[in-house]
Coordinates of C-alpha atoms in Angstrom, one line a residue:
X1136 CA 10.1 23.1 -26.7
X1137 CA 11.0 26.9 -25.1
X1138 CA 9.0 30.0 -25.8
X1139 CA 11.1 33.5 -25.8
X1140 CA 10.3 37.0 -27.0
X1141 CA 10.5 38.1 -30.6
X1142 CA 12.5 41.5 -31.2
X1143 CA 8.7 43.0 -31.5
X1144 CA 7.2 41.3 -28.4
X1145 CA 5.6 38.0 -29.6
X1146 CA 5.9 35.4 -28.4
X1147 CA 8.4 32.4 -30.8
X1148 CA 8.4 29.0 -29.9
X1149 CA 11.9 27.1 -30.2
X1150 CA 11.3 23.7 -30.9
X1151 CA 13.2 20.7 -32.7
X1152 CA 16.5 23.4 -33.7
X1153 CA 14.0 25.4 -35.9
X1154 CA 12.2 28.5 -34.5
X1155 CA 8.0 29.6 -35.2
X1156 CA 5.8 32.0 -34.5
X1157 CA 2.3 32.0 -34.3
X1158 CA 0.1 31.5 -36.6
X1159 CA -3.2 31.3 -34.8
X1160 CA -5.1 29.8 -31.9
X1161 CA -7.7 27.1 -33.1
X1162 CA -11.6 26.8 -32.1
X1163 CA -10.1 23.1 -30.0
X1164 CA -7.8 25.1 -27.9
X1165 CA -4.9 23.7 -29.9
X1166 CA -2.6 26.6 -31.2
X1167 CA -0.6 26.2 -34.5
X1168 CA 2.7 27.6 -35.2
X1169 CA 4.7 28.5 -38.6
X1170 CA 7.8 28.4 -39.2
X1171 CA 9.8 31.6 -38.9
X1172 CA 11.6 31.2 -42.4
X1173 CA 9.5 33.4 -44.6
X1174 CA 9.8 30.9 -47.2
X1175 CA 9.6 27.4 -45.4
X1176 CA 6.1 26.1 -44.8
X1177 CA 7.1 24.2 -41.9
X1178 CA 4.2 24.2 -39.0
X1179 CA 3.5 22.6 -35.8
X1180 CA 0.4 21.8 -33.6
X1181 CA 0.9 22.1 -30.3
X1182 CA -2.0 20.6 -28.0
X1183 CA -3.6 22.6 -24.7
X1184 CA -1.1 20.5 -22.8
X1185 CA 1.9 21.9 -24.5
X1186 CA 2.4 18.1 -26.4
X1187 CA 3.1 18.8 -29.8
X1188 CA 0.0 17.0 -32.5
X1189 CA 1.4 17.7 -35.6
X1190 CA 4.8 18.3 -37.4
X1191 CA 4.9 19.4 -40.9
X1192 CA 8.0 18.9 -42.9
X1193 CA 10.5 21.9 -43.1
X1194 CA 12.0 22.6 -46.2
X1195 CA 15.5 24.3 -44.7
X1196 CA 17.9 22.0 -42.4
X1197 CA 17.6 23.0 -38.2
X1198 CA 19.7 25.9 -37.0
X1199 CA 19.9 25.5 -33.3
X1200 CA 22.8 28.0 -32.6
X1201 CA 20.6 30.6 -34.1
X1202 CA 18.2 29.8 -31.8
X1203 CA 20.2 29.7 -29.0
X1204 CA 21.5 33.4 -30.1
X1205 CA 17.7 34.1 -30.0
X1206 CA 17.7 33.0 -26.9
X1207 CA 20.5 34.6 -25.3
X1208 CA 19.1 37.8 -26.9
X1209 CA 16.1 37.7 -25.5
X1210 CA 17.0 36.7 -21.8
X1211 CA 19.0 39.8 -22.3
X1212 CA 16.5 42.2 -23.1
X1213 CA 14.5 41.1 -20.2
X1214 CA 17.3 41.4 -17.9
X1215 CA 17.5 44.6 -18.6
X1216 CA 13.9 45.6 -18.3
X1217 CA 13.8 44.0 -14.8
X1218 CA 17.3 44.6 -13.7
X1219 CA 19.4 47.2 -12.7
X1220 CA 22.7 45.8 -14.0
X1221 CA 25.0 47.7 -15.8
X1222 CA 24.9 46.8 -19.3
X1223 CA 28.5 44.9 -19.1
X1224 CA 27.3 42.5 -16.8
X1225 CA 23.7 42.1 -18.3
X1226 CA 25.6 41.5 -21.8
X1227 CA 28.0 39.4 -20.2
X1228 CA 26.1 37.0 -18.4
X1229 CA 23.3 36.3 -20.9
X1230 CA 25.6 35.7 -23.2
X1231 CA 27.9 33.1 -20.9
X1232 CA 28.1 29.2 -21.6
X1233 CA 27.1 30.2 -25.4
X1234 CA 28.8 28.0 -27.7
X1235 CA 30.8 29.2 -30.3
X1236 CA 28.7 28.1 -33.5
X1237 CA 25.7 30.5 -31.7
X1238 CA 28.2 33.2 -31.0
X1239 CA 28.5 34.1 -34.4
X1240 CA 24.8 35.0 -34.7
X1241 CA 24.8 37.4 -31.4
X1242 CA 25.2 41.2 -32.7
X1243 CA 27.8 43.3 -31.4
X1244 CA 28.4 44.5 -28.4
X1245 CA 27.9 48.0 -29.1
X1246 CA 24.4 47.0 -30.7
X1247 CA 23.3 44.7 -27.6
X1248 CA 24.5 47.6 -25.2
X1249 CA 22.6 50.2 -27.4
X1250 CA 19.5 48.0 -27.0
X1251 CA 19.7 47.7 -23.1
X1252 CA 19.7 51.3 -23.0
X1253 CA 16.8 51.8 -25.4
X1254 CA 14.5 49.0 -23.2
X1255 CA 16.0 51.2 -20.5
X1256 CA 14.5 54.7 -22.0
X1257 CA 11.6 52.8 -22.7
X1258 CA 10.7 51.3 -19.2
X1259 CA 11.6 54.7 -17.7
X1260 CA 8.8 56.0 -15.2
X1261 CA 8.8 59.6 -13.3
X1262 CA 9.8 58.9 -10.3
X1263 CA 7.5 60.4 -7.7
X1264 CA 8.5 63.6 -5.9
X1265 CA 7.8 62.3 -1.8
X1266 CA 6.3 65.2 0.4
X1267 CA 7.4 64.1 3.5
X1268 CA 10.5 61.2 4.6
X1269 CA 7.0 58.9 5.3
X1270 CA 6.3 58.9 2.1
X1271 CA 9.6 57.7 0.6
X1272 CA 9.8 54.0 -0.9
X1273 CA 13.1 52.3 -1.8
X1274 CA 12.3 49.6 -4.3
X1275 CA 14.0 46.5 -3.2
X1276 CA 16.3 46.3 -6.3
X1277 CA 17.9 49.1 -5.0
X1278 CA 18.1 48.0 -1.4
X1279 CA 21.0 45.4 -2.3
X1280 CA 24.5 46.2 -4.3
X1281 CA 25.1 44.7 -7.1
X1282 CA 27.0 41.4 -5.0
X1283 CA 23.4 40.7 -3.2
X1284 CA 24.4 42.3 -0.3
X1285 CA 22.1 44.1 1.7
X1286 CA 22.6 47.8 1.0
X1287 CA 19.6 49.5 3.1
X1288 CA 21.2 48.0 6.6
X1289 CA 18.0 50.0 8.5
X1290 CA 14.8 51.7 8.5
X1291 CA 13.2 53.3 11.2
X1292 CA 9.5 52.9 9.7
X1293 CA 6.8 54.7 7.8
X1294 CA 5.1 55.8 11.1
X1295 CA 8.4 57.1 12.6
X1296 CA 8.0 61.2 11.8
X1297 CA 11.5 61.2 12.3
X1298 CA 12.5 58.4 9.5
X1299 CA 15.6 57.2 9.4
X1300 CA 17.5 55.3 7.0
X1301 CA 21.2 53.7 7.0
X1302 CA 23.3 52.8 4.1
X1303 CA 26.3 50.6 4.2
X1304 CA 27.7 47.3 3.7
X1305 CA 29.7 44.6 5.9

């Protein structure tokens, strides 16, 4: 039982090779998912505990390379809103150790690198215009290179009024 985002944010639960979404949270706590086939009936109770109270029958056989195309997808897409990859290597290595049967549900690579950069556009925020070197912050993403390997070898501090910074690599 794995929970990943659907393309519209929800939240799908991947359980058994077939894929729901949810249907509703009930007065017990309990929350019941439906199947994600818009014609299969196919639901599942899952308990407060995450241990699953009730299965009903589907009425389509288990895909689970779909689902693990779903998955891949949507490790992808948050990769890219949390990481600053570039879009190769995001694509790349969400989609590695796929199996073959799944691969042939991923979309194309110009469609997944399209959709990094829209998440991208999306997440963008301003960045803030410092008035003095104190005031400049270098998010730690951007402190290492893409290897892990420190990129921002020194500050001199905040409180220094003559900040300084070095950039390099061993």
């Amino acid at each position: 039982m794995e929970l990943i985002q659907s393309q519209k944010g929800k939240d799908l639960l991947l359980s058994g090779g077939y894929r729901y979404r949810k249907a509703r949270t009930n007065t017990d706590g309990s929350v019941s998912w439906r199947c994600a086939e818009t014609a299969c009936r196919g639901r599942v109770k899952v308990s407060l505990e995450n241990v699953v109270v009730n299965v009903t029958r589907q009425s389509h056989a288990p895909d689970p390379a779909k689902n693990e195309a779903k998955k891949s997808v949507s490790n992808m897409k948050w990769r890219a809103a949390d990481t600053l990859e570039k879009p190769r290597q995001l694509i790349q290595g969400s989609t590695r150790g796929i199996n073959l049967e799944a691969s042939v549900h991923l979309p194309s690579y110009n469609a997944s690198q399209r959709t990094v950069e829209r998440i991208r556009q999306r997440g963008e925020v301003s960045c803030p215009n410092p008035g003095s070197v104190a005031d400049i912050n270098i998010p730690v993403a951007l402190q290492v290179t893409s290897r892990n390997l420190n990129f921002l070898s020194w500050d001199s501090g905040q409180n220094d009024p003559h900040r300084i910074f070095m950039f390099g690599t061993k």
